[in-house]
XYZ file of N, CA and C in Angstrom:
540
model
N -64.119 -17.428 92.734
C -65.171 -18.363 92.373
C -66.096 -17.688 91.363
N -66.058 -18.286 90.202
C -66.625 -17.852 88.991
C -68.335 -17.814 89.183
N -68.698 -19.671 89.437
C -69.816 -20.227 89.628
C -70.112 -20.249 91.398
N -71.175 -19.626 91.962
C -71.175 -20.358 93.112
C -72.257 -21.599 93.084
N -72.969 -21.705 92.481
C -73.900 -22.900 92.531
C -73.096 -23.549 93.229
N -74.499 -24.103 93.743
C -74.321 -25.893 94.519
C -72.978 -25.533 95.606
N -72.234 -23.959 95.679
C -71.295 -24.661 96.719
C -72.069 -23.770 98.305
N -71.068 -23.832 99.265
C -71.669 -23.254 100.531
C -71.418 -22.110 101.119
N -72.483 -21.457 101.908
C -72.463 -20.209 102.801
C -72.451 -20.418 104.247
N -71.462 -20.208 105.300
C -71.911 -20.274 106.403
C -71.209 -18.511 106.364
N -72.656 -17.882 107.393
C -73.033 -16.869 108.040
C -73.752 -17.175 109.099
N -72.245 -15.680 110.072
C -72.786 -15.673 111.424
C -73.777 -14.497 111.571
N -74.360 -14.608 112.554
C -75.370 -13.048 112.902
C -76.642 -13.211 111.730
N -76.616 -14.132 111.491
C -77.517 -14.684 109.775
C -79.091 -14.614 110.020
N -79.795 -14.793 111.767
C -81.110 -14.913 111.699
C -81.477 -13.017 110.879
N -81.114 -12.221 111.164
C -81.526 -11.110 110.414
C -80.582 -10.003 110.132
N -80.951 -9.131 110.123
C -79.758 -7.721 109.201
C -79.513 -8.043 108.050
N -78.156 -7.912 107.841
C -76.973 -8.575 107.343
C -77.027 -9.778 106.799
N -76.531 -10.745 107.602
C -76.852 -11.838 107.706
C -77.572 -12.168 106.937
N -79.268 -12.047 106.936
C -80.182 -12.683 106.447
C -79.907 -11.964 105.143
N -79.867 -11.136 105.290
C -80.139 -9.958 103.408
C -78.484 -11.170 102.339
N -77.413 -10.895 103.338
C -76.660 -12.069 102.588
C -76.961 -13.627 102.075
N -77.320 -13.936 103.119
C -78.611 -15.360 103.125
C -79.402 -15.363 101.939
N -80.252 -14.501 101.890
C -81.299 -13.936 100.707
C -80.212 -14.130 99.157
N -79.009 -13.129 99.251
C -78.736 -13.588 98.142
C -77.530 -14.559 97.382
N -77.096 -15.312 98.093
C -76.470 -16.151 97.948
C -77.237 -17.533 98.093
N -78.603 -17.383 98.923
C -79.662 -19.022 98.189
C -79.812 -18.321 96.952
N -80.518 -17.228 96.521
C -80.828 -16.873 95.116
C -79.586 -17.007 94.012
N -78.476 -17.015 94.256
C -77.575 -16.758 93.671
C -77.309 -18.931 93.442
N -77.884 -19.724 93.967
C -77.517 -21.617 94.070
C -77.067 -21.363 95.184
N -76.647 -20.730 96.130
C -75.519 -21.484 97.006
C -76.641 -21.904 98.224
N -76.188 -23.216 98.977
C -76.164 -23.966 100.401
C -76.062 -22.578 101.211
N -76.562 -22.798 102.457
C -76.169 -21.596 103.407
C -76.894 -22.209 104.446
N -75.484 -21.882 105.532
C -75.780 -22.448 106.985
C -75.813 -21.074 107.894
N -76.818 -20.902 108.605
C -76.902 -19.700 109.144
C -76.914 -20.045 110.884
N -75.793 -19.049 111.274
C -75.833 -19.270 112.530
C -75.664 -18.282 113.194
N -76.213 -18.392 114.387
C -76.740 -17.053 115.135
C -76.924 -17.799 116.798
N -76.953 -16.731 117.721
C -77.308 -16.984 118.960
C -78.373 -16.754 119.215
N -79.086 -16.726 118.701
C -80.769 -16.575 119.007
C -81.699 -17.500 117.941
N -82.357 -18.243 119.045
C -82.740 -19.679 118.520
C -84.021 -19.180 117.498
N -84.822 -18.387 118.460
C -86.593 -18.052 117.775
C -86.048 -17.757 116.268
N -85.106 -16.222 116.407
C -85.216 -15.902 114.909
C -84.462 -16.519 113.951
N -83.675 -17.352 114.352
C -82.737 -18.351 113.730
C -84.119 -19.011 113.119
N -84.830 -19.952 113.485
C -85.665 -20.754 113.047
C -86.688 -20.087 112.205
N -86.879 -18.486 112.299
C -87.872 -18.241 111.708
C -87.016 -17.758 110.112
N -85.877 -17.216 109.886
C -84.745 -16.884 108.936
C -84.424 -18.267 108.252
N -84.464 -19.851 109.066
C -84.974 -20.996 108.206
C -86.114 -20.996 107.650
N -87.314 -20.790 108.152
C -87.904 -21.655 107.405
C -88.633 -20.001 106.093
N -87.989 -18.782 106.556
C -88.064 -18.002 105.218
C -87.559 -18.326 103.926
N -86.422 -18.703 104.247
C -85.095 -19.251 103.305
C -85.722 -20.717 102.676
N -86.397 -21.395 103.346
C -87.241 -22.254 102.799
C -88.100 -22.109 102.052
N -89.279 -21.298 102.565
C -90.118 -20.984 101.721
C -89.634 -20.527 100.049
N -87.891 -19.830 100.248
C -87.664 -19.881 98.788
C -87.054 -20.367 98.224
N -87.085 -21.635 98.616
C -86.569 -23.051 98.202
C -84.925 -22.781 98.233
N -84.610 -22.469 98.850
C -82.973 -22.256 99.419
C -82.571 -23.509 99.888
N -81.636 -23.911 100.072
C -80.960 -25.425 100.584
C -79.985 -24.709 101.819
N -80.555 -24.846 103.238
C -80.376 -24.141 104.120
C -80.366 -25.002 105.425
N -79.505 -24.578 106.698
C -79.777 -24.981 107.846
C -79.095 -24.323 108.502
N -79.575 -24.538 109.806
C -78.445 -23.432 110.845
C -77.837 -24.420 112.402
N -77.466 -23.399 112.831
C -76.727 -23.811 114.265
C -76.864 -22.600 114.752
N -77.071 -22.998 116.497
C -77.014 -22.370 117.202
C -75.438 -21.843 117.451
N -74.775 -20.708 117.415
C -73.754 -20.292 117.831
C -73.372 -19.051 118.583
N -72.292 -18.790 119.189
C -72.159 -17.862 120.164
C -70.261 -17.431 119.418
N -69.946 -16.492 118.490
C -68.995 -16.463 117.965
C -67.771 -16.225 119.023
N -68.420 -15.581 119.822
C -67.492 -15.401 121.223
C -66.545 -16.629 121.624
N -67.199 -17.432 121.461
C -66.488 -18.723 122.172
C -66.057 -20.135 121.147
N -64.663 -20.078 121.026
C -63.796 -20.697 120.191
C -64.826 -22.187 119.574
N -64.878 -22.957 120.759
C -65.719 -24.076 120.307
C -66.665 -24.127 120.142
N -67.601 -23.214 120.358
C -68.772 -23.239 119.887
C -68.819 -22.675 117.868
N -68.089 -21.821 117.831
C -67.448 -21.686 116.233
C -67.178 -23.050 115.633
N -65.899 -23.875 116.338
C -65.501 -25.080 115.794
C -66.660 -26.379 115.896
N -67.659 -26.201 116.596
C -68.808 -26.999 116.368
C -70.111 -26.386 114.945
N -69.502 -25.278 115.133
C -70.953 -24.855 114.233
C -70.031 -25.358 112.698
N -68.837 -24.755 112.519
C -68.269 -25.823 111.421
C -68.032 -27.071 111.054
N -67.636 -28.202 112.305
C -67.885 -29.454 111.773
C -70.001 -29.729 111.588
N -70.918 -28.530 111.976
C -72.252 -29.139 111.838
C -72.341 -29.185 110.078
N -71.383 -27.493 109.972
C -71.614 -27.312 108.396
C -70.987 -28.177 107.651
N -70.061 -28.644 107.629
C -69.547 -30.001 107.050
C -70.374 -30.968 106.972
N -70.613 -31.491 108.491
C -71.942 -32.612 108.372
C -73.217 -32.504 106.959
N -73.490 -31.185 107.432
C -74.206 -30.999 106.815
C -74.258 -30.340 105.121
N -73.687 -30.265 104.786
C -73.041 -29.559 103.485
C -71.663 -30.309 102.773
N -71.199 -30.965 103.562
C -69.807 -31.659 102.944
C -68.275 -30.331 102.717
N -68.951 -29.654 102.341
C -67.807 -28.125 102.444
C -68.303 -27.073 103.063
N -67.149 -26.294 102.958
C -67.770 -24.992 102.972
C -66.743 -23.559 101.847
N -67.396 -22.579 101.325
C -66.800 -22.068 99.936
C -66.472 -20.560 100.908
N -67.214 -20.354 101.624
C -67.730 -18.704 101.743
C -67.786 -18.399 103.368
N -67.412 -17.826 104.164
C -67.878 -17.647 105.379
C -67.722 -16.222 106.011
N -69.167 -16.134 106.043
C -69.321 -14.783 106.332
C -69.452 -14.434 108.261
N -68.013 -13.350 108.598
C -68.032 -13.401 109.954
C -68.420 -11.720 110.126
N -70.047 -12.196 110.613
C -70.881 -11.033 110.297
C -71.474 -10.399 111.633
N -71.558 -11.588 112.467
C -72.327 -11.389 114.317
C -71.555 -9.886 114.474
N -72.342 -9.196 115.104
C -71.561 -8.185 115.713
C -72.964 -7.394 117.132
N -72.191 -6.595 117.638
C -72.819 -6.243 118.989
C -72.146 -4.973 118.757
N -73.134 -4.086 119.360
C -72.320 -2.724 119.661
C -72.181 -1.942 120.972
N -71.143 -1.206 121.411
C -71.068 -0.895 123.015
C -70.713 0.404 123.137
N -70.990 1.615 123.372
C -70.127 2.693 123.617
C -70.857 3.635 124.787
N -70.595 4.824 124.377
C -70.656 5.782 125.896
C -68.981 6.312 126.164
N -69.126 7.553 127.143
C -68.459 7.803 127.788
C -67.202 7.081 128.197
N -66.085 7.237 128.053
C -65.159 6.669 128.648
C -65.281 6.437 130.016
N -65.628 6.820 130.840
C -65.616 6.388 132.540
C -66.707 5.815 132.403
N -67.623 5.171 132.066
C -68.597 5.053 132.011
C -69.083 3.384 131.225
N -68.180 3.338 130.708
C -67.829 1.893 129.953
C -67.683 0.677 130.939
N -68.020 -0.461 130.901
C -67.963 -1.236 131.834
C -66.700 -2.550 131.478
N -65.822 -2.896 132.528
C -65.086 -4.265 131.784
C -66.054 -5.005 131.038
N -66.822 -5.807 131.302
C -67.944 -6.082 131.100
C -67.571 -6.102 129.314
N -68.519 -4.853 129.118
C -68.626 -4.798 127.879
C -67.628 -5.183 127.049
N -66.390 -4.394 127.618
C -65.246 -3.925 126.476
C -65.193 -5.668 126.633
N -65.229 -6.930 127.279
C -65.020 -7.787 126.896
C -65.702 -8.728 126.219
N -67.308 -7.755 126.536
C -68.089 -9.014 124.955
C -67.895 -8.457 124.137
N -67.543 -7.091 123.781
C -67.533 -6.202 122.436
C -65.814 -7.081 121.606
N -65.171 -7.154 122.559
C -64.007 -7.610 122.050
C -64.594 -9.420 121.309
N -64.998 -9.801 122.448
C -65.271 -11.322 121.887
C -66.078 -11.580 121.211
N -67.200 -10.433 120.977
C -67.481 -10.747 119.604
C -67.339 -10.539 118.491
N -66.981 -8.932 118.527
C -66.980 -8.112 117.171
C -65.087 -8.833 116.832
N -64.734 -8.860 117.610
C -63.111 -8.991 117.447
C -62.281 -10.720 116.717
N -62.768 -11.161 118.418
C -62.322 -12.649 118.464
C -63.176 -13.640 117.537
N -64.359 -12.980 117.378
C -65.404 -13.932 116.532
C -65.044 -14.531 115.310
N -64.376 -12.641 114.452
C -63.750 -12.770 113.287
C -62.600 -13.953 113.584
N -61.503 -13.643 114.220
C -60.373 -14.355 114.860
C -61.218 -16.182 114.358
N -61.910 -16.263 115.255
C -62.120 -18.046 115.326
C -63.162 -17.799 113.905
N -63.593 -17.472 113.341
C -64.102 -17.997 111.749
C -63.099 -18.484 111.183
N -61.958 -17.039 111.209
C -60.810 -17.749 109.777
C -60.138 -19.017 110.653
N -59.990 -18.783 111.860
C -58.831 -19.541 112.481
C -59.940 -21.472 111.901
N -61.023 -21.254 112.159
C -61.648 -22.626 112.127
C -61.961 -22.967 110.723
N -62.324 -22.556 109.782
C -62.360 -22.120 108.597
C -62.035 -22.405 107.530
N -60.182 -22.205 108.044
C -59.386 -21.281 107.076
C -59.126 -23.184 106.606
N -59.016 -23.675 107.159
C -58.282 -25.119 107.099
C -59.084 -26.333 106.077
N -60.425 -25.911 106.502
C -61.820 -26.733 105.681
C -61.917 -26.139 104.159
N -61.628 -24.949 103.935
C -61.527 -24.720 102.957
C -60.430 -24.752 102.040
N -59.140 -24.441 102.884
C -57.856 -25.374 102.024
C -58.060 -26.456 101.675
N -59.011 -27.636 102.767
C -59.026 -29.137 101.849
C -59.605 -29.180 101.067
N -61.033 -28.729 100.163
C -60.829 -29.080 98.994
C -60.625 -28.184 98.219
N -59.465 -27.381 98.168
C -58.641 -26.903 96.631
C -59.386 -26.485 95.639
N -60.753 -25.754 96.419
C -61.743 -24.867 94.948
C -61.534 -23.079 95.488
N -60.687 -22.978 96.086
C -61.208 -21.604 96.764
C -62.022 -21.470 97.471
N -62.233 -20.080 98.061
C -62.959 -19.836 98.818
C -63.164 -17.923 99.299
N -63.638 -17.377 100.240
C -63.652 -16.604 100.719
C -64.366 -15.987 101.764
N -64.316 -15.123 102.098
C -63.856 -14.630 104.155
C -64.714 -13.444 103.825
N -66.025 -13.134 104.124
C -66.406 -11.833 104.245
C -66.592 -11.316 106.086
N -65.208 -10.524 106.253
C -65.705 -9.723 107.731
C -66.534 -8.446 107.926
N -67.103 -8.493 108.072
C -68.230 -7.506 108.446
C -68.030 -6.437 109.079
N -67.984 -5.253 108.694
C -66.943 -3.652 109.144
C -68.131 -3.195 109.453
N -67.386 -1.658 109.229
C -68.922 -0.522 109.107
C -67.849 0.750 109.023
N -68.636 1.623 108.965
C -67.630 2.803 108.654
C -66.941 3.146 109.689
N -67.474 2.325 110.735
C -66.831 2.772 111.943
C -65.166 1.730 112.306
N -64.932 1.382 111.163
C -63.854 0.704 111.031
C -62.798 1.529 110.158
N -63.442 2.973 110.030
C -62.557 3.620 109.294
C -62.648 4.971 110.158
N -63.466 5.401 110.547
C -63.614 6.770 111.762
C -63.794 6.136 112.719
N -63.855 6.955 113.895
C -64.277 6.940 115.033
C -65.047 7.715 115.986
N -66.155 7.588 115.771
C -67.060 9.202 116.660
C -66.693 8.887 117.919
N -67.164 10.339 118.813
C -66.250 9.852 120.048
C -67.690 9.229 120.812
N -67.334 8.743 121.447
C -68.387 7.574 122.246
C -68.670 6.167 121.590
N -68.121 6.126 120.618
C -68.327 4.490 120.380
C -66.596 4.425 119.992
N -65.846 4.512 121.211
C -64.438 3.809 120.792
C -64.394 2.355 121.088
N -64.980 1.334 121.922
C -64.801 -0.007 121.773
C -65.512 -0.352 120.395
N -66.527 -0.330 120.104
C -67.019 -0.369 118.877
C -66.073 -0.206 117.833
N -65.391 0.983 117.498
C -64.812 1.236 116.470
C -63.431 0.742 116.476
N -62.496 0.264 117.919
C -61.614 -0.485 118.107
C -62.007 -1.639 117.321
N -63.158 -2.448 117.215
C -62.897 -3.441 117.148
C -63.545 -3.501 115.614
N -63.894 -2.566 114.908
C -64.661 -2.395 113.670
C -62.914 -2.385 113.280
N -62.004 -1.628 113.746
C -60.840 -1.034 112.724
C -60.053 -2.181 112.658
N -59.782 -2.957 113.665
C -59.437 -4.187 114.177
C -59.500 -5.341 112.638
N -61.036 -5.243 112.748
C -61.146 -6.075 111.462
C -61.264 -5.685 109.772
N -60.908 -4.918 109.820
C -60.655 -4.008 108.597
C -58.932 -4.644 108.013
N -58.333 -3.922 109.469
C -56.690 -4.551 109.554
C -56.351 -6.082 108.981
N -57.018 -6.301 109.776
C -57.363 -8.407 110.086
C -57.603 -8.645 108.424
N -58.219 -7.918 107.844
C -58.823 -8.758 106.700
C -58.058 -8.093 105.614
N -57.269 -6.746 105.724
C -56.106 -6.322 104.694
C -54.918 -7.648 104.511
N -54.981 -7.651 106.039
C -53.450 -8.486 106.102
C -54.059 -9.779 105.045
N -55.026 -10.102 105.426
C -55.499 -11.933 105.113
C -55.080 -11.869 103.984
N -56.081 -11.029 103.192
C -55.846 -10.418 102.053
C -54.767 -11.130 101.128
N -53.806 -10.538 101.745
C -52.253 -10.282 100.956
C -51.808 -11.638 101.611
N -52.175 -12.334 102.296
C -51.765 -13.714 102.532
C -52.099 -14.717 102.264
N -53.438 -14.858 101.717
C -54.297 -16.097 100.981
C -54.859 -15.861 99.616
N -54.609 -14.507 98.878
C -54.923 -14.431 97.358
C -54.125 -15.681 96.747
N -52.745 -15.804 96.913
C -52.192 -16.799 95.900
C -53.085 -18.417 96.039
N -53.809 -18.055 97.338
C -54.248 -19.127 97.321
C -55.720 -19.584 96.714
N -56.135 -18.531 95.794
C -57.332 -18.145 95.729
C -58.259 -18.283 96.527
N -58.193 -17.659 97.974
C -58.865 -17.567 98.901
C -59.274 -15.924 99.351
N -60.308 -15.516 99.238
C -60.416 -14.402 99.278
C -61.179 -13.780 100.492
């Protein structure tokens, strides 16, 4: 995508970090941006910033963990935007410690979010942006810890390397489609 004007951003984890700093420059840049996050306060307060700089913006409440709550926050962005160009799968949580010491628990929100989250963006996504035939693209959200691993954050970095993998493969499977 040459021009992004006028087309759309949905970002997860969007009320701040990341998120918002992407938010920041992709309204500056023309684009729509739907920001969604599981936390309502700073969600609303990351609107009405994005407002104040005349950004064309809205959000949803979302929980990337959980398949339909993804597939609702995309038909909101449709509702609300008519497309979507860009989707940034950015939410992330971090978990580590000690190996004995790790809880199921964790290793299963660390998985459902940092992991499966990515998983249900493209999986919900991938399809809205094939229909209208302008391109598009997939930013997953790493960290270096998707390339090392210190010892005590191995669920973390499982699921950082996880999506590193995830987004090589995509890669090489949706360029012809100019989907990036």
């Amino acid at each position: 995508m040459d021009d992004v004007r006028g087309k759309t951003a949905f970002i997860t984890g969007g009320a701040s970090g990341l998120g918002l700093a992407m938010a920041h420059a992709f309204g500056e840049a023309g684009m729509q941006v739907m920001l969604a996050d599981i936390e309502e306060a700073p969600l609303a307060k990351a609107v009405a910033d994005l407002e104040e700089r005349q950004v064309k913006v809205s959000s949803v409440i979302c929980d990337v963990g959980d398949r339909k709550a993804v597939e609702a926050a995309a038909a909101e962005t449709i509702r609300a935007f008519g497309k979507v160009h860009v989707v940034c799968n950015n939410a992330g949580v971090g978990v580590g410690g000690p190996i004995d010491q790790i809880k199921p628990a964790d290793w299963d929100w660390i998985i459902a979010v940092n992991l499966m989250g990515v998983v249900y963006g493209v999986e919900t996504f991938l399809p809205l942006i094939r229909s209208h035939g302008e391109g598009g693209a997939f930013v997953n959200t790493a960290s270096m810890a998707g390339m090392v691993s210190p010892p005590g954050m191995e669920p973390y970095s499982a699921t950082k390397f996880a999506v590193v993998a995830m987004s090589e493969g995509w890669y090489g499977q949706l360029a012809g489609e100019n989907i990036h």
